[in-house]
Coordinates of C-alpha atoms and ligand atoms in Angstrom, one line a residue:
X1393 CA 54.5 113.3 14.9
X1394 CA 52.3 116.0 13.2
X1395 CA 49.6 114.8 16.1
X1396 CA 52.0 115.9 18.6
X1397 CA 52.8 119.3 16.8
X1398 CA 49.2 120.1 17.4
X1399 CA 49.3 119.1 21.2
X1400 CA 52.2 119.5 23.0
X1401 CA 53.8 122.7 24.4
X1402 CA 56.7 124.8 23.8
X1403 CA 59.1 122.9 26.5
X1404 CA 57.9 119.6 25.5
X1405 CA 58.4 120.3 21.5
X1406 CA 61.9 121.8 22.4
X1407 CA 63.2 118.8 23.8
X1408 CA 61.0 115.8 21.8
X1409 CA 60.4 117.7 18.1
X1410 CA 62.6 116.5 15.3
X1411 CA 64.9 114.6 18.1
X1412 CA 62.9 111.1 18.1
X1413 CA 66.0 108.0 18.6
X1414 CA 68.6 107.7 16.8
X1415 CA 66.8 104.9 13.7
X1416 CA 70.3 103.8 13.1
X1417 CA 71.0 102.7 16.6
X1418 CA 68.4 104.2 19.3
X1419 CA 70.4 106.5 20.6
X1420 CA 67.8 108.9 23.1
X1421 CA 70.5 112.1 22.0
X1422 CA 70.3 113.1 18.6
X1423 CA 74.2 112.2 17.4
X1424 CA 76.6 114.3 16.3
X1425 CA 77.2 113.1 12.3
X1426 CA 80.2 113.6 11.4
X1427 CA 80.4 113.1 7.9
X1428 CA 80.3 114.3 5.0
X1429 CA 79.1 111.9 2.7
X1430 CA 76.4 108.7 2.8
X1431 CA 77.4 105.7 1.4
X1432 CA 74.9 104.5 -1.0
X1433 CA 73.4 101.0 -1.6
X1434 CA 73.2 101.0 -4.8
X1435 CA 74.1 103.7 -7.6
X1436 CA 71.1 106.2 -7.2
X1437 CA 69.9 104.2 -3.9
X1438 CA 70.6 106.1 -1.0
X1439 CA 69.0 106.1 2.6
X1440 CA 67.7 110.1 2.0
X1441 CA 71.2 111.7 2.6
X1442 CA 74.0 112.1 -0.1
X1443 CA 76.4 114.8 1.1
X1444 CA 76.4 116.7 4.1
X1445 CA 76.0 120.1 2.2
X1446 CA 73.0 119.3 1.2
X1447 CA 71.7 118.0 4.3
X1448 CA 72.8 116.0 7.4
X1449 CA 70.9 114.4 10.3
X1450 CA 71.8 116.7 12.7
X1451 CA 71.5 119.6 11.4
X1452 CA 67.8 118.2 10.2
X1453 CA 66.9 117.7 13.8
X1454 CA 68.0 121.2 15.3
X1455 CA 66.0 122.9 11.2
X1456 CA 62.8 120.3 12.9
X1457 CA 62.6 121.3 16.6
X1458 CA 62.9 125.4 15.5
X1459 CA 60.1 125.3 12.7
X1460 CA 58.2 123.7 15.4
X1461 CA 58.6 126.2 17.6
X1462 CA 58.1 129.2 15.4
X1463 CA 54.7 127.3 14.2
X1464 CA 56.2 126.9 10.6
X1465 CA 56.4 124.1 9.1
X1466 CA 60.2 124.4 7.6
X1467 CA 63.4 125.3 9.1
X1468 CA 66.6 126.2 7.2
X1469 CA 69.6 126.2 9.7
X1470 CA 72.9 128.0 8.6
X1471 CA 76.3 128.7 10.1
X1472 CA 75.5 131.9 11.1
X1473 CA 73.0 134.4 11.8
X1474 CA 74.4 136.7 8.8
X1475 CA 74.4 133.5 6.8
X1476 CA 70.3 133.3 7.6
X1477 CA 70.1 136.6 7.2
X1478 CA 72.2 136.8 3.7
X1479 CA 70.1 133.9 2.6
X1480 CA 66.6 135.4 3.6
X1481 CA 68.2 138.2 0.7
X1482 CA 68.3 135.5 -2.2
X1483 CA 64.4 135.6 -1.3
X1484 CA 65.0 138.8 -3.8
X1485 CA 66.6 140.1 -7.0
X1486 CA 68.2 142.7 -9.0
X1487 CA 65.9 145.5 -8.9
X1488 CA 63.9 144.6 -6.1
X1489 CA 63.2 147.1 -3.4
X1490 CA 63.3 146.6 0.6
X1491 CA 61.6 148.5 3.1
X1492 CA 63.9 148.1 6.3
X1493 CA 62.9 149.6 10.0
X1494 CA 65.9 151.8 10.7
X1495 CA 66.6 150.5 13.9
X1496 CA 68.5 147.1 12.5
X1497 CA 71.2 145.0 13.4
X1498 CA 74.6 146.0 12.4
X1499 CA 75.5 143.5 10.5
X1500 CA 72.1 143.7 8.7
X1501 CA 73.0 147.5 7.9
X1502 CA 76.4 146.6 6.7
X1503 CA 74.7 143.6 4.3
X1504 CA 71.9 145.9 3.2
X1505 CA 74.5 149.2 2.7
X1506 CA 77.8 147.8 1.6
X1507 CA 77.2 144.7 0.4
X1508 CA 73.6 143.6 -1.8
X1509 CA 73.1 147.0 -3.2
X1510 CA 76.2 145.7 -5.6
X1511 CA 73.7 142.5 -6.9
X1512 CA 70.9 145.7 -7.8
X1513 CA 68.4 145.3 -4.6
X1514 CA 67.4 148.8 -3.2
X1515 CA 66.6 149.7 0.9
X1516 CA 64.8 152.2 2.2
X1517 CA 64.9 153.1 6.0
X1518 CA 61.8 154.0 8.2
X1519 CA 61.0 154.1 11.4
X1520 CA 58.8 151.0 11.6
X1521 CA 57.7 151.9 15.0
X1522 CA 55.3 154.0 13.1
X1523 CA 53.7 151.3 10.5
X1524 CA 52.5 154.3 8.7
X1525 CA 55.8 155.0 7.6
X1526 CA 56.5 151.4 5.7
X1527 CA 53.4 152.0 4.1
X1528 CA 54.4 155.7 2.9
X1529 CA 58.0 153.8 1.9
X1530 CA 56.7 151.0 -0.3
X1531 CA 56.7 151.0 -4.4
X1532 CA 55.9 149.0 -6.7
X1533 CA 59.2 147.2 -6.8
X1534 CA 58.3 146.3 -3.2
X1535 CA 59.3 142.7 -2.6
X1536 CA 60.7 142.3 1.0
X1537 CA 59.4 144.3 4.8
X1538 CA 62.5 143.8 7.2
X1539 CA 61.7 144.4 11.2
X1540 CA 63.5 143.8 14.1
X1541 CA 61.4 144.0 17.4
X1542 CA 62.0 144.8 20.5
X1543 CA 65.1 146.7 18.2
X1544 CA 68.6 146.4 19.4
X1545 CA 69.6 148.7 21.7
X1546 CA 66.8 150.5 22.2
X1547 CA 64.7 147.9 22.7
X1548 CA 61.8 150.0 20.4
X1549 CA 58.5 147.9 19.7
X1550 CA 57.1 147.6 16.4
X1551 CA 54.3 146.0 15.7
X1552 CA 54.7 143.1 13.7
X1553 CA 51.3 142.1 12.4
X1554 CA 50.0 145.5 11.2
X1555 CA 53.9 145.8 9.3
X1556 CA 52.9 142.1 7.9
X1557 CA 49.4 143.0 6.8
X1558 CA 51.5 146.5 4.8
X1559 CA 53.8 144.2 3.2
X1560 CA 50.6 141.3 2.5
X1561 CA 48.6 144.1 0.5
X1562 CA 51.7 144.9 -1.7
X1563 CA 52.4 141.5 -2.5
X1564 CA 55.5 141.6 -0.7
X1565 CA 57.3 139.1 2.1
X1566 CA 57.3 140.3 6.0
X1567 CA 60.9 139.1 7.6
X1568 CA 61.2 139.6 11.4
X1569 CA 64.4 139.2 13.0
X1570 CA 63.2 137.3 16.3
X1571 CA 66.5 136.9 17.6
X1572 CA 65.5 139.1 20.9
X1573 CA 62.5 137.9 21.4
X1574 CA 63.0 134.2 20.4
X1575 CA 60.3 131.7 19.3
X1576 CA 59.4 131.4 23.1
X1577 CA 58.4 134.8 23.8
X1578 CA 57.3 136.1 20.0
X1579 CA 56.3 134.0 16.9
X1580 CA 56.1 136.2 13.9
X1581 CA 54.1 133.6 12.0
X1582 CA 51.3 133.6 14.1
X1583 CA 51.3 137.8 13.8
X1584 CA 51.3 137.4 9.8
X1585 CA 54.7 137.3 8.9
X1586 CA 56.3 135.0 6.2
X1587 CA 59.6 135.1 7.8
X1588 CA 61.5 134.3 10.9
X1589 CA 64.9 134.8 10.8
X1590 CA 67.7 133.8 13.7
X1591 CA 70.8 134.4 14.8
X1592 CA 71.1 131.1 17.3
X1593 CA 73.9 132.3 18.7
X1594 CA 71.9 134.6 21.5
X1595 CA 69.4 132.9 23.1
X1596 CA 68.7 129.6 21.5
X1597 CA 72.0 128.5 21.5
X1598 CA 72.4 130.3 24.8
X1599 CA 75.6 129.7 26.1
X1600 CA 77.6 131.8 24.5
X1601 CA 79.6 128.8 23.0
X1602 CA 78.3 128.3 19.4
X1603 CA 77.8 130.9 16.3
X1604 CA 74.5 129.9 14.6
X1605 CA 70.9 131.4 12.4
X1606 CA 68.0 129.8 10.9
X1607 CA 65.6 130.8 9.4
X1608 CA 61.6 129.7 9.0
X1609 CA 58.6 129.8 6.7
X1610 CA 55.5 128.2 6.4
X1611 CA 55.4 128.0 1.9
X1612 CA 57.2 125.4 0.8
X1613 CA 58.1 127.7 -2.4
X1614 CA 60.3 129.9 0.1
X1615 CA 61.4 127.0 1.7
X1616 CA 62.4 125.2 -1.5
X1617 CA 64.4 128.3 -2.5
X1618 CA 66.2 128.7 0.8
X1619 CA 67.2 125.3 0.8
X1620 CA 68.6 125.5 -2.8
X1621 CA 70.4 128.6 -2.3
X1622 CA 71.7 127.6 0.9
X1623 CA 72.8 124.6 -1.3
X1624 CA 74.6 126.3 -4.2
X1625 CA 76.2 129.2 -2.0
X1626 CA 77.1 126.5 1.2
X1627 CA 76.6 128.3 4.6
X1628 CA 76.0 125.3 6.6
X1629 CA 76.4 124.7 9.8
X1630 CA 78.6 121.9 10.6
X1631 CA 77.2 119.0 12.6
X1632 CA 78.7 120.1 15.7
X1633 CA 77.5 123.1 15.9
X1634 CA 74.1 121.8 14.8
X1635 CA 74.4 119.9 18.0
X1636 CA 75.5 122.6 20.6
X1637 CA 72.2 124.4 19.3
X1638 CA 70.1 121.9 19.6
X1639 CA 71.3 121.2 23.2
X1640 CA 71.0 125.2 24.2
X1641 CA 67.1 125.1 22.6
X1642 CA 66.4 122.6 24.8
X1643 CA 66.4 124.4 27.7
X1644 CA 65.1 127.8 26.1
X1645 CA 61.8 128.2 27.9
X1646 CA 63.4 127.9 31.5
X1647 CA 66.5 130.3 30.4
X1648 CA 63.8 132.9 28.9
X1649 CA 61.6 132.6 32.1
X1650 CA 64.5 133.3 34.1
X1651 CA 66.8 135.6 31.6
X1652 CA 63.3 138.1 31.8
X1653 CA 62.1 137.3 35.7
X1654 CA 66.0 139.2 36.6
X1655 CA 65.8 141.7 33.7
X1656 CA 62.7 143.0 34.9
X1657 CA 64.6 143.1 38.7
X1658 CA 67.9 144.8 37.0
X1659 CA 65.5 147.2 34.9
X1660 CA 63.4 147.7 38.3
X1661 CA 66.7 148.3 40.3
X1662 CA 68.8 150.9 37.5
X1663 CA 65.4 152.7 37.8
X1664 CA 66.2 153.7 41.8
X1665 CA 69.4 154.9 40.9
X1666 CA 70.1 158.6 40.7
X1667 CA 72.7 157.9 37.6
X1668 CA 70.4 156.4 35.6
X1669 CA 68.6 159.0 33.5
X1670 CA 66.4 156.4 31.8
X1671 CA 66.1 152.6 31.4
X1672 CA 65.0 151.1 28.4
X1673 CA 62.9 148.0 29.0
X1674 CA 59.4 146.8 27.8
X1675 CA 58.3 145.3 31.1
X1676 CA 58.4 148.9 32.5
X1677 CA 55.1 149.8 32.2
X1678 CA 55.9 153.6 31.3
X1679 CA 57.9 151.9 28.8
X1680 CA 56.4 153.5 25.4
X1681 CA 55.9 149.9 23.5
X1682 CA 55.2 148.1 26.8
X1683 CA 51.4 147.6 25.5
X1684 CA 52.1 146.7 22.3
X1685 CA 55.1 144.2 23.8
X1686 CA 52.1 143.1 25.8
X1687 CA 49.9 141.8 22.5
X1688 CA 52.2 140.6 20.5
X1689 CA 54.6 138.6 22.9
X1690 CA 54.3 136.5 25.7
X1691 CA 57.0 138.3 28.0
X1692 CA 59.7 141.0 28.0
X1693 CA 62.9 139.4 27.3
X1694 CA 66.3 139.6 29.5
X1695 CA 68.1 142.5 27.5
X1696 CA 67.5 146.8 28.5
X1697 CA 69.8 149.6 27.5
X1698 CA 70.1 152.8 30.4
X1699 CA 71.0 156.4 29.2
X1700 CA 73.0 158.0 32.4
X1701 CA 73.3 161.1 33.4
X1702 CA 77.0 161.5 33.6
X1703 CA 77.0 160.6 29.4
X1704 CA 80.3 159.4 27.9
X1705 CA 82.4 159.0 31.0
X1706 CA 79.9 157.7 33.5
X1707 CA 79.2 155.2 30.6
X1708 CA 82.8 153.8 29.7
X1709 CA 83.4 153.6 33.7
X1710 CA 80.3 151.5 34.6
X1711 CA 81.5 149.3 31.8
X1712 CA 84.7 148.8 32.9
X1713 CA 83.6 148.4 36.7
X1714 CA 80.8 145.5 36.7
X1715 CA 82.3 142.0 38.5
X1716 CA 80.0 139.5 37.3
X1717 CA 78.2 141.7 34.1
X1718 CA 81.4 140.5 31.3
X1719 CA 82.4 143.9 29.0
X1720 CA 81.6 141.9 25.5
X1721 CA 79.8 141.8 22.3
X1722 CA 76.8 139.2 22.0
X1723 CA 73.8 138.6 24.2
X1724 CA 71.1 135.9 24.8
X1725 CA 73.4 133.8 27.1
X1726 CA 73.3 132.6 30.9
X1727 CA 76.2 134.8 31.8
X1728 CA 75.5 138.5 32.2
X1729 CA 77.1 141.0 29.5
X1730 CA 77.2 144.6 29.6
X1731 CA 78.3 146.7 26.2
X1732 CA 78.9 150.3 24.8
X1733 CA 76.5 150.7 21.7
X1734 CA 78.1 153.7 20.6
X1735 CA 81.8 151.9 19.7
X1736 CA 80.5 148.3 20.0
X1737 CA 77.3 146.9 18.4
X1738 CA 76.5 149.8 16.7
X1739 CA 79.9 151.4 15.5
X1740 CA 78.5 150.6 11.5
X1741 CA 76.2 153.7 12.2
X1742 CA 77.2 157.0 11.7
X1743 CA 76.7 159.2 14.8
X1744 CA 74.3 161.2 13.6
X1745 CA 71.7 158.2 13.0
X1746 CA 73.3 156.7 16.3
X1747 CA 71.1 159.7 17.6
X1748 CA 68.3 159.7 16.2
X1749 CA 67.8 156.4 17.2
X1750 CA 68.4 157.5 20.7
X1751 CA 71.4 155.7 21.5
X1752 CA 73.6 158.5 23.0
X1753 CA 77.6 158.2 24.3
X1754 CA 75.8 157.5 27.8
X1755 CA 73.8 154.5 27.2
X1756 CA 75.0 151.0 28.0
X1757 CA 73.4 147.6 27.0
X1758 CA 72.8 144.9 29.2
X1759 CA 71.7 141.1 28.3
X1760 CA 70.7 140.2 31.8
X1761 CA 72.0 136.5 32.0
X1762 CA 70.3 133.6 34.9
X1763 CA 72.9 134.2 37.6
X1764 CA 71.1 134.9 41.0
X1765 CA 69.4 138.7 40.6
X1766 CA 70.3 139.7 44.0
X1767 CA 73.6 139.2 43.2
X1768 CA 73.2 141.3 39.3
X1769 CA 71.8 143.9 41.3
X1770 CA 74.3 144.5 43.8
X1771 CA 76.9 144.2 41.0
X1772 CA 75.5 146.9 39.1
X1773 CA 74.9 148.8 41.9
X1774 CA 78.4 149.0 43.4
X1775 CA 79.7 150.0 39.6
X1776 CA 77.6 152.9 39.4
X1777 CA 78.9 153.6 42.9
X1778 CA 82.2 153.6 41.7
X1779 CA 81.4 155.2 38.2
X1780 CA 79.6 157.8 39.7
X1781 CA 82.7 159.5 41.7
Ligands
LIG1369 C1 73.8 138.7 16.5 C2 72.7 139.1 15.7 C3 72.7 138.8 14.3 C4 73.8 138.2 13.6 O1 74.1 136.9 14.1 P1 75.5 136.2 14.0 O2 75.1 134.8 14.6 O3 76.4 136.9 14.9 O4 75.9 136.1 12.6 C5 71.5 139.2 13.6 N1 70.5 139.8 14.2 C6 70.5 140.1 15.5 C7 69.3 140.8 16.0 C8 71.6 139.8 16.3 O5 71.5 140.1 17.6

């Protein structure tokens, strides 16, 4: 198994890594164990599972195939991607500080503003697109550099490995949110980072069907902390869910082939259009992080954002007038979706910061999903027709 790691490629590991026959009975698909509990055959003898809390076989399998394919040798898989991002956090303590790139997730905001400064852990925001502002931001209290990249909505770039090599010099962990990118296009390991965190729900799981996170290291002293945390405060995944993840990641590296070959048509396409003021995608090549995008990952990704020129209203009616784009929160699966950042994803932010991270009332997000691009295209393009009069 560890020969294989070393060999095989991404599509290969995603389907073979961690998901070797069932030992119990050879089943070829990793099975769904219901359970919660192991029985033992003897007191103290058990075949390496107790209680499903603590671990379970599929859940093991889907935690097996994703450090694989991050390059780190252990995964911890939880039941959401707030649960792998609120257990990343037990990584630090009471009086710790946290440099976080302003352009963050949400929920991430809400955790880091609402809910750990109550446990004692400080944040401070930068705009990590510039790594010399983490540098200017960290103390000695330092403990934890939190990125996101390509950022959510604006799809910013920041560059991971000079953010990890800040965070390395002040003795403190480098988390990347890689739930854009995914392990297939960007592994944050490989750039220097300690930590890849997930929300599976987008593209790994893929289908829009299962809420999901992980997260992955390399030390086993991280690992051995996120595993006993996960433990004591329980955000598991159950079994099943374990299992609709591990059947989306197996086809991850043809959905992101064909998620980014149609966002780079749709971004190629909104750019033609006399309504769009600007589209927001790192394939563009005046795109201002599509060099950077170019090191550090090995493709664009499926998701832009477009400003248009007719602001608020133009915005809401090209929302409300795609066919096959859904109006929804989420992103990352086959099926189109188009959303308002302003009163959707990104209503935790007061308007003022909404700004200044260039989201304005005229921009509208798109996760570009694998239906035929021709098809994407002419739906967008009949929805600015009609959001234009
Ligand atoms: C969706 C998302 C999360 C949160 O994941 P859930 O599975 O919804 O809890 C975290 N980070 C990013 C970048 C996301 O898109």
């Amino acid at each position: 198994m560890a020969e294989r790691k070393q060999q095989d490629g991404f599509a290969t590991r995603a389907i073979h890594e961690g998901q070797a026959a069932d030992p119990a009975t050879g089943a070829t698909i990793t099975p769904v164990y219901q359970t919660v509990t192991y029985t033992q055959d003897a007191l103290g003898e058990n075949r390496g599972f107790e209680y499903s809390r603590t671990d379970n076989p599929t859940r093991r399998a889907l935690e097996e195939a994703l450090a694989s394919l991050e390059g780190g040798r252990f995964g911890v898989a939880y039941g959401s991607g707030m649960a792998a991002i609120a257990g990343t956090m037990q990584l630090v303590h009471a009086g710790d500080h946290v440099v976080v790139a302003d352009d963050l997730y949400g929920g991430s905001y809400r955790l880091f503003t609402r809910v750990l400064p109550h446990y004692g852990v400080r944040f401070s925001y930068v705009d990590a697109t510039r790594p010399e502002e983490v540098a200017k931001a960290v103390e000695p209290a330092t403990k934890m550099v939190w990125i996101e990249t390509p950022t959510n909505p604006m799809l910013r770039l920041v560059d991971v490995a000079a953010c990890a090599e800040i965070a390395r010099k002040a003795g403190a962990l480098c988390v990347v949110d890689n739930t854009f990118a995914t392990p297939y296009l960007q592994n944050p390991l490989a750039l220097g980072a300690h930590v890849a965190v997930h929300s599976t729900t987008k593209y790994i799981g893929g289908h829009s069907d299962v809420i999901g996170g992980a997260v992955v290291v390399d030390d086993e002293d991280s690992a051995e902390t996120l595993r006993f945390t996960r433990n004591a405060t329980g955000g598991i995944p159950g079994p099943w869910d374990a299992w609709l993840t591990l059947r989306g990641l197996k086809t991850l590296s043809l959905r992101m082939r064909q998620h980014q070959e149609n966002a780079q048509r749709v971004a190629e396409f909104l750019g033609t259009r006399s309504e769009v003021a600007a589209v927001h995608y790192p394939g563009l090549p005046d795109h201002p992080g599509h060099e950077l995008a170019a090191r550090q990952m090995r493709g664009f990704g499926g998701m832009l954002t477009v400003d248009l020129v007719g602001g608020e209203p133009a915005a809401r009616a090209l929302c409300e007038s795609t066919r096959l784009f859904s109006l929804g929160e989420s992103l990352g699966g086959v099926e189109s979706l188009i959303g308002y950042p302003w009163t959707m994803s990104h209503a935790a932010f007061p308007p003022e910061e909404k700004l200044r991270k260039g989201i304005s009332e005229g921009s509208v997000r798109l996760s570009v999903g694998i239906e035929d691009a021709d098809d994407l295209c002419a739906d967008l393009g009949q929805a600015l027709d009609r959001a234009g009069r």
